[in-house]
PDB file of C-alpha atoms and ligand atoms in Angstrom:
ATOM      1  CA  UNK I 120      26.603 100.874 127.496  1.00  0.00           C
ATOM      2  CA  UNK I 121      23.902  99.997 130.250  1.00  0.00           C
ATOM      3  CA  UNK I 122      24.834 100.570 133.769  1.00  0.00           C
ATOM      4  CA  UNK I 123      24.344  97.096 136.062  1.00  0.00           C
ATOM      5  CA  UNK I 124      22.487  98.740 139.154  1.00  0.00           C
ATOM      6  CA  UNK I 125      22.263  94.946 141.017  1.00  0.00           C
ATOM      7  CA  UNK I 126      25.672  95.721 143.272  1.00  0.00           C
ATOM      8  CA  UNK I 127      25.642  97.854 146.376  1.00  0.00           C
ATOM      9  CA  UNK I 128      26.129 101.188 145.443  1.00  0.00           C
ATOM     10  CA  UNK I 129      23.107 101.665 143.577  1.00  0.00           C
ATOM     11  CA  UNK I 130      20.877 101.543 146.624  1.00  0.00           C
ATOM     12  CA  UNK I 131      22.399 104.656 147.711  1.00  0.00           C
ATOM     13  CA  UNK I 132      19.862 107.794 147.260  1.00  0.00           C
ATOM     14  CA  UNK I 133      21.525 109.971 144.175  1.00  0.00           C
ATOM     15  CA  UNK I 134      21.785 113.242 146.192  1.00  0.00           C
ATOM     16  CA  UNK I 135      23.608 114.302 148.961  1.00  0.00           C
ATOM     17  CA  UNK I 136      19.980 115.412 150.930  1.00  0.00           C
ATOM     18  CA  UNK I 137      18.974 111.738 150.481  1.00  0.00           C
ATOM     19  CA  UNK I 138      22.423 110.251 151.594  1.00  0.00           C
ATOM     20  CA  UNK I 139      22.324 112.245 154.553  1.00  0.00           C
ATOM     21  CA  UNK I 140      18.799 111.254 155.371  1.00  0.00           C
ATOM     22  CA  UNK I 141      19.810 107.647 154.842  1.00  0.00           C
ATOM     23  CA  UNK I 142      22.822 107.671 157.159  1.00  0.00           C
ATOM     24  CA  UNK I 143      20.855 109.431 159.749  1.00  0.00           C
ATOM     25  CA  UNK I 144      17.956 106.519 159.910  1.00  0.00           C
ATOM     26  CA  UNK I 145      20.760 103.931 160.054  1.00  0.00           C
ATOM     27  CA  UNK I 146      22.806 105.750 162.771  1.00  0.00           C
ATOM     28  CA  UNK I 147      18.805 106.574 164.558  1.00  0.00           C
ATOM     29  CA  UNK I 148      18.196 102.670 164.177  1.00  0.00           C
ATOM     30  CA  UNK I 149      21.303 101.380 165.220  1.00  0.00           C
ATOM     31  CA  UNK I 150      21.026 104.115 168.903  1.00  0.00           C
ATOM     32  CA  UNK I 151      23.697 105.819 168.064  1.00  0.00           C
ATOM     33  CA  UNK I 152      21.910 109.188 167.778  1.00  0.00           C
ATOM     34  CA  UNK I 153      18.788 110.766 168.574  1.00  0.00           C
ATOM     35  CA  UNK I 154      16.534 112.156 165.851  1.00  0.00           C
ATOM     36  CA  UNK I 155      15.083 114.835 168.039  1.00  0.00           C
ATOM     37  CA  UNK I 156      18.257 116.272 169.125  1.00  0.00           C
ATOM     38  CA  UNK I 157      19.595 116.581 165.644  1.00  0.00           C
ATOM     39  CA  UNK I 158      16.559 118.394 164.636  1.00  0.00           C
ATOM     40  CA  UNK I 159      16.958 120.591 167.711  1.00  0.00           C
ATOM     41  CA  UNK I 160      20.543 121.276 166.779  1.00  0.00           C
ATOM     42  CA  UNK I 161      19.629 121.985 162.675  1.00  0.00           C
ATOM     43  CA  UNK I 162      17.006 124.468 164.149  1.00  0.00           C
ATOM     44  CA  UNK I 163      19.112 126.137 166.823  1.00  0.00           C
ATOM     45  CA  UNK I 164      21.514 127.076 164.269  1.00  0.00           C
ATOM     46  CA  UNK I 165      19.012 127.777 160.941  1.00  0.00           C
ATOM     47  CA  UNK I 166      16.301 129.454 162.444  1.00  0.00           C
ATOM     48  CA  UNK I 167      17.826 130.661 166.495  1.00  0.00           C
ATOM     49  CA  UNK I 168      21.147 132.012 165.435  1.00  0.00           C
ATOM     50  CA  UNK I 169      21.958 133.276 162.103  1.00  0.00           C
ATOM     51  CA  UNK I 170      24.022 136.325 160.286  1.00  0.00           C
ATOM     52  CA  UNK I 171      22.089 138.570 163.084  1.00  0.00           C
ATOM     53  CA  UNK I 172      24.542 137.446 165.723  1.00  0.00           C
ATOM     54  CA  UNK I 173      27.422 138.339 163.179  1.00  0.00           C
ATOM     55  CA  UNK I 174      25.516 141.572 162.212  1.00  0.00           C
ATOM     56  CA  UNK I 175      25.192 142.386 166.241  1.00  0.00           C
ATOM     57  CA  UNK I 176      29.013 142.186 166.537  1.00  0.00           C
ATOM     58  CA  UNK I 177      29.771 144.374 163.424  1.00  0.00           C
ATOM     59  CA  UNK I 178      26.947 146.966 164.090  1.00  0.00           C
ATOM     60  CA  UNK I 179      28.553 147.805 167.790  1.00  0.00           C
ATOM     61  CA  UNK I 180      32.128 147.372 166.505  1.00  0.00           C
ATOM     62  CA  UNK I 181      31.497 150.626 164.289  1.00  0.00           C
ATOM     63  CA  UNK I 182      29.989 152.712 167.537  1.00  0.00           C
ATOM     64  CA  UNK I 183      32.031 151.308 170.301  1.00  0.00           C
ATOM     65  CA  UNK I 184      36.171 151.924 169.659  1.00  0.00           C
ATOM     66  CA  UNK I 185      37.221 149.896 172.532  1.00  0.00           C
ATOM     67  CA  UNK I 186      34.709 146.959 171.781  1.00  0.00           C
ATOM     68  CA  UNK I 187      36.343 146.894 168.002  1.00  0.00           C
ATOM     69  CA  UNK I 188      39.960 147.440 169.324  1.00  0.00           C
ATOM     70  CA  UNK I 189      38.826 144.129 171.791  1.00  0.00           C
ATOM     71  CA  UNK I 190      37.550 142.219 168.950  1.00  0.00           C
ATOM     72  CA  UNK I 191      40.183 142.908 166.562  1.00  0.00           C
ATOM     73  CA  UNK I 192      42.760 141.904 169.016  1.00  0.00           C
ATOM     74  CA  UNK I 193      40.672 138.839 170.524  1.00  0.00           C
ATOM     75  CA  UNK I 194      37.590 138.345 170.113  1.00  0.00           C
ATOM     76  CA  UNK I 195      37.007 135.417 172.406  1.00  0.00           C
ATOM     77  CA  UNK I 196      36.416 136.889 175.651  1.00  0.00           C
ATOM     78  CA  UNK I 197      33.796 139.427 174.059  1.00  0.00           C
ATOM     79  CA  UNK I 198      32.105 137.284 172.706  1.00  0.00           C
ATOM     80  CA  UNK I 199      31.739 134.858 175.210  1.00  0.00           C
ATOM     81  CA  UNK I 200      30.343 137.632 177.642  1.00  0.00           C
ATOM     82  CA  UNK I 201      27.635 137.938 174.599  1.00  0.00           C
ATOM     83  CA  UNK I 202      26.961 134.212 174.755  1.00  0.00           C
ATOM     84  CA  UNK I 203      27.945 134.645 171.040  1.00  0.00           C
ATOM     85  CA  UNK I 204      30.228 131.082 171.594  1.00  0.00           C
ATOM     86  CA  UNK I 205      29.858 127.772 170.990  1.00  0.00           C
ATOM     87  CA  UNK I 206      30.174 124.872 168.341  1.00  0.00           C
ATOM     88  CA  UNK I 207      32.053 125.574 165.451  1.00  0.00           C
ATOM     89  CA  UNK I 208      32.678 129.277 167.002  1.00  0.00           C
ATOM     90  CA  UNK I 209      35.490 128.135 169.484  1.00  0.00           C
ATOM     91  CA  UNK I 210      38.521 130.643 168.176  1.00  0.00           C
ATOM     92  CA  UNK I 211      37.206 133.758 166.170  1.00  0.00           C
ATOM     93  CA  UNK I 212      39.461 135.839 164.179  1.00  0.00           C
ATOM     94  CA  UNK I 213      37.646 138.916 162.666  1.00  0.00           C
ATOM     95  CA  UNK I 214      38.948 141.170 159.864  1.00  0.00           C
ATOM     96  CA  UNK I 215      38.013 144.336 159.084  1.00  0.00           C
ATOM     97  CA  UNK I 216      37.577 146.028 155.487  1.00  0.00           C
ATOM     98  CA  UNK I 217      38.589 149.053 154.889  1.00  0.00           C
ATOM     99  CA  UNK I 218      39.114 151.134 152.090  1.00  0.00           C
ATOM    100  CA  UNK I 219      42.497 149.619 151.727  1.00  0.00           C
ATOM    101  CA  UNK I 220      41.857 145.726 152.405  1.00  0.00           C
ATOM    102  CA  UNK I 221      39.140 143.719 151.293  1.00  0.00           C
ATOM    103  CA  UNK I 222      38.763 140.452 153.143  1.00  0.00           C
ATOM    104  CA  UNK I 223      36.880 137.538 152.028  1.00  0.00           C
ATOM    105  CA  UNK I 224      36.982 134.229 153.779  1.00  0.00           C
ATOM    106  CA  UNK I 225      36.230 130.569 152.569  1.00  0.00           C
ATOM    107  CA  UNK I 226      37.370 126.585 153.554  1.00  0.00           C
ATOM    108  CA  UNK I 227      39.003 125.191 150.799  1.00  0.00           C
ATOM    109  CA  UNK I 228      38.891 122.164 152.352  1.00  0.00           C
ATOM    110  CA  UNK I 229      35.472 122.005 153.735  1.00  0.00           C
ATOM    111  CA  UNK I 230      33.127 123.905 154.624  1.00  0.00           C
ATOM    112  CA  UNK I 231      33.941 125.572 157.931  1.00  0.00           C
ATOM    113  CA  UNK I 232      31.762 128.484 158.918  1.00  0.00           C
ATOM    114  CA  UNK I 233      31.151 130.475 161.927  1.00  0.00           C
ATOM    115  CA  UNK I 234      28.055 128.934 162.908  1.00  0.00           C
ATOM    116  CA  UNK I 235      27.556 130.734 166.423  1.00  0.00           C
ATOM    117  CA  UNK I 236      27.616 134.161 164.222  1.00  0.00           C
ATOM    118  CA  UNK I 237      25.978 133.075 161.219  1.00  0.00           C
ATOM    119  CA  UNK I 238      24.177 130.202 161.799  1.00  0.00           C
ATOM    120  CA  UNK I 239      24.690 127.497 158.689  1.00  0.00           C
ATOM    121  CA  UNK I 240      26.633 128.171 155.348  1.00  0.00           C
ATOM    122  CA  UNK I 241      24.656 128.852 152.297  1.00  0.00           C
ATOM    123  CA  UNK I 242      24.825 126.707 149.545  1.00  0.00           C
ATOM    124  CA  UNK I 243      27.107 128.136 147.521  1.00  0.00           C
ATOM    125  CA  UNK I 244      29.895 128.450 150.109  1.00  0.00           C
ATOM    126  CA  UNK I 245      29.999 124.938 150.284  1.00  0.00           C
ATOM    127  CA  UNK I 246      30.284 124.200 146.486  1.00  0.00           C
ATOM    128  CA  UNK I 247      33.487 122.581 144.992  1.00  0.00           C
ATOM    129  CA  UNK I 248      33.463 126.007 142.663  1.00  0.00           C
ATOM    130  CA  UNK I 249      33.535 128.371 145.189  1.00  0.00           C
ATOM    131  CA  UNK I 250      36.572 126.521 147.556  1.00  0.00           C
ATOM    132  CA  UNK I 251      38.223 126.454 144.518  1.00  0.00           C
ATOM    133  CA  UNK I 252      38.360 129.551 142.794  1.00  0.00           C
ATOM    134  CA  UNK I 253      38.118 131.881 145.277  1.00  0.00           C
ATOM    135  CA  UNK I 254      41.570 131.016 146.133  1.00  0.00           C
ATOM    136  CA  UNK I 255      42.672 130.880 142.610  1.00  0.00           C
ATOM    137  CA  UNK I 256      40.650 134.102 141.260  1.00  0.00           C
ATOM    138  CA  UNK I 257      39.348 135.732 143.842  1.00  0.00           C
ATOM    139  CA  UNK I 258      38.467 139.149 141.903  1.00  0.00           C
ATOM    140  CA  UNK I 259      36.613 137.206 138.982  1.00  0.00           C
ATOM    141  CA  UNK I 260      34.384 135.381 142.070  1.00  0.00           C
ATOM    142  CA  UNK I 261      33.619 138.259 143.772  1.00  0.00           C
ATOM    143  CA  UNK I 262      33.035 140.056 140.147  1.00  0.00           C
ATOM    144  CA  UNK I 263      30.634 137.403 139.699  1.00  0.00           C
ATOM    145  CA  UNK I 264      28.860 138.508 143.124  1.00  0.00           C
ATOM    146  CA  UNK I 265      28.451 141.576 141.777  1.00  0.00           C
ATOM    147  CA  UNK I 266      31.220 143.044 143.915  1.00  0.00           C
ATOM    148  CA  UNK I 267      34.042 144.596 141.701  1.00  0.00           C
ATOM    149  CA  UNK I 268      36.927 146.023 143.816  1.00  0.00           C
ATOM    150  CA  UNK I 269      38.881 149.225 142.935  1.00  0.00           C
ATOM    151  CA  UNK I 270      42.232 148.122 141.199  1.00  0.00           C
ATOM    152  CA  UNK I 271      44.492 149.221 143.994  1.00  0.00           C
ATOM    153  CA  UNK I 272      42.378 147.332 146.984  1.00  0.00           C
ATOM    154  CA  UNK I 273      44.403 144.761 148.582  1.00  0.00           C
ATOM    155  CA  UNK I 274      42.222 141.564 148.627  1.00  0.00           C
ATOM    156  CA  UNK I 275      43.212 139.163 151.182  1.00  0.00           C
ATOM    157  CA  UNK I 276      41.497 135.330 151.419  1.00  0.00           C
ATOM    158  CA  UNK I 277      40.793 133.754 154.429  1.00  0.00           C
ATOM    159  CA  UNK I 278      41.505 129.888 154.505  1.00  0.00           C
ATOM    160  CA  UNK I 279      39.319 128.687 157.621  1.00  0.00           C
ATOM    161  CA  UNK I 280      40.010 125.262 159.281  1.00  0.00           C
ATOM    162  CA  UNK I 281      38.469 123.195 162.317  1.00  0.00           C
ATOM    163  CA  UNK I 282      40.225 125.517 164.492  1.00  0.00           C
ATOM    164  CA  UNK I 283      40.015 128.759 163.127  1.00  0.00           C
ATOM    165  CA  UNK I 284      37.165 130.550 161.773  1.00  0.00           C
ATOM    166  CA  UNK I 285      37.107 133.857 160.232  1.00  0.00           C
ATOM    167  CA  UNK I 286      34.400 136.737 160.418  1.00  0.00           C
ATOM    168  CA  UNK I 287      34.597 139.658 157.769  1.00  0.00           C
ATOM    169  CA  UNK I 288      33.584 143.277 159.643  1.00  0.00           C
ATOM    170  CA  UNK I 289      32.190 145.076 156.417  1.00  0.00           C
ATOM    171  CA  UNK I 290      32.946 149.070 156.121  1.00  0.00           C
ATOM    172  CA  UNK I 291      30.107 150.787 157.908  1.00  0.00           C
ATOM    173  CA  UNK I 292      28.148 152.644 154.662  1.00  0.00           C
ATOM    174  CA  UNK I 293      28.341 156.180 154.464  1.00  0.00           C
ATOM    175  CA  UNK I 294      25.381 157.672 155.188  1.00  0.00           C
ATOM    176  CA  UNK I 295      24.899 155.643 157.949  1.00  0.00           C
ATOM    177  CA  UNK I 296      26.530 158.478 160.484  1.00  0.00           C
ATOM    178  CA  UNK I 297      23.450 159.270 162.316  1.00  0.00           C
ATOM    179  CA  UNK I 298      21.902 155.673 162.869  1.00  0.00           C
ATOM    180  CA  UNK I 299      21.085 153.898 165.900  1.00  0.00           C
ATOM    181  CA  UNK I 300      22.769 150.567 166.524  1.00  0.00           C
ATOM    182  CA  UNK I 301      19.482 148.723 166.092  1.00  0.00           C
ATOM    183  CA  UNK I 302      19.174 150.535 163.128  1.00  0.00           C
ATOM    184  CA  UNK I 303      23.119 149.892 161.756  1.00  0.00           C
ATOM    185  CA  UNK I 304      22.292 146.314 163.047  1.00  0.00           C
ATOM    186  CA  UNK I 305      19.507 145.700 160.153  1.00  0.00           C
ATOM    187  CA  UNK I 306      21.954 146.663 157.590  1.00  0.00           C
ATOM    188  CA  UNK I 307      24.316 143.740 157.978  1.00  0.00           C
ATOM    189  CA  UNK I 308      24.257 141.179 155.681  1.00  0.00           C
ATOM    190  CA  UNK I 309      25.574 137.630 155.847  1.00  0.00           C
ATOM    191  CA  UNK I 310      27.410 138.193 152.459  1.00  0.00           C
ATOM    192  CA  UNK I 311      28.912 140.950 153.289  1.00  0.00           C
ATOM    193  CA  UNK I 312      30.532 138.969 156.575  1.00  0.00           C
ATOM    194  CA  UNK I 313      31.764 136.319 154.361  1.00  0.00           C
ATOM    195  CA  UNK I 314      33.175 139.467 151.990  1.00  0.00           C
ATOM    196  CA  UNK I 315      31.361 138.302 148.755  1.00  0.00           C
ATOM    197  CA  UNK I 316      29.393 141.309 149.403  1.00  0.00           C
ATOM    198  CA  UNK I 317      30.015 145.038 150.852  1.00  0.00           C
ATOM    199  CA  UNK I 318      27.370 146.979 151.994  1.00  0.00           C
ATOM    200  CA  UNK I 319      25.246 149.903 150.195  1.00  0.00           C
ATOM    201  CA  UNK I 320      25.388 153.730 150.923  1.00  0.00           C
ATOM    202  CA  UNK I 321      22.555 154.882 153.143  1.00  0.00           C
ATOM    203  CA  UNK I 322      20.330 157.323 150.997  1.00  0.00           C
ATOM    204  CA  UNK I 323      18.809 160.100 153.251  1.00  0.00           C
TER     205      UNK I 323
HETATM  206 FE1   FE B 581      35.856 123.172 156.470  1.00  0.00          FE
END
């Protein structure tokens, strides 16, 4: 049956990219933002921030007890000393893996993220698939990151909201023992502070 495209919706852009670009020239044309300071803010958080603010965090938490034992209680005041706070940041929780626990942390509702950690979501934490079955099968997602947990691991997933947002601390990797924090620093990934991902051994 052919599709009438003469009524309004069809002069919406098909993908979500476009849509977005089209809202922002009619909110830049009608003054109600400013172009240059969304661009500013899109940078800031792509390119100025990112998972090495996260990976900064986890990296001293393994050499420094009373830093972890501060950030595992609160985190807020630590990190606001590290200027590691701000948009979509404002209440930290962080959980820790261990051999135990596995944590992994999603929105099923959105797509809230830690930004001031690890800058913007990837793509795939925002898709409807992800939200969904993480929740629902979290061991056959994280399979299908190429993570498989031992059977008696507890696996706990982290709902985050507008108000809280969760940070994974991955397991420091054996083999690591003798590393500098600069060094333990490089080997944190952004995947492996969501908990899709835990980090390698060290090889000599
Ligand atoms: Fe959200």
């Amino acid at each position: 049956m052919p599709h009438d495209h003469d009524h309004p919706h069809s002069v919406l852009p098909p993908e979500p990219a476009l849509r977005i670009k089209a809202l922002e020239t009619i909110l830049t044309q009608k003054g109600l933002i400013d172009p240059a300071a969304l661009d500013e803010i899109i940078d800031t958080y792509q390119n100025r921030i990112g998972p090495q603010n996260g990976a900064k965090v986890v990296a001293k938490m393994w050499v420094d007890a009373d830093f972890r034992a501060d950030m595992l209680n609160d985190p807020m005041p630590r990190l606001r000393e590290m200027g590691l706070y701000g948009r979509q940041g404002e209440h930290m929780v962080i959980v820790e893996n261990t051999s135990e626990v596995h944590n992994v942390v999603v929105c099923t509702l959105c797509s809230c993220y830690p930004w001031p950690l690890l800058g913007l979501p990837p793509g795939w934490y925002k898709s409807d698939a992800y939200r969904a079955r993480v929740v629902r099968e979290p061991r056959a997602v994280l399979a299908e990151f190429g993570l498989s947990l031992a059977e008696d691991q507890k696996l706990r997933v982290w709902d985050s909201t507008a108000e809280i947002r969760y940070l994974v601390a991955p397991e420091r990797p054996k083999g690591s023992e003798n590393m500098s924090e600069d060094e333990l620093i490089a080997l944190v990934t952004r995947d492996s502070m969501i908990g899709t991902a835990i980090l390698p051994e060290v090889s000599a």
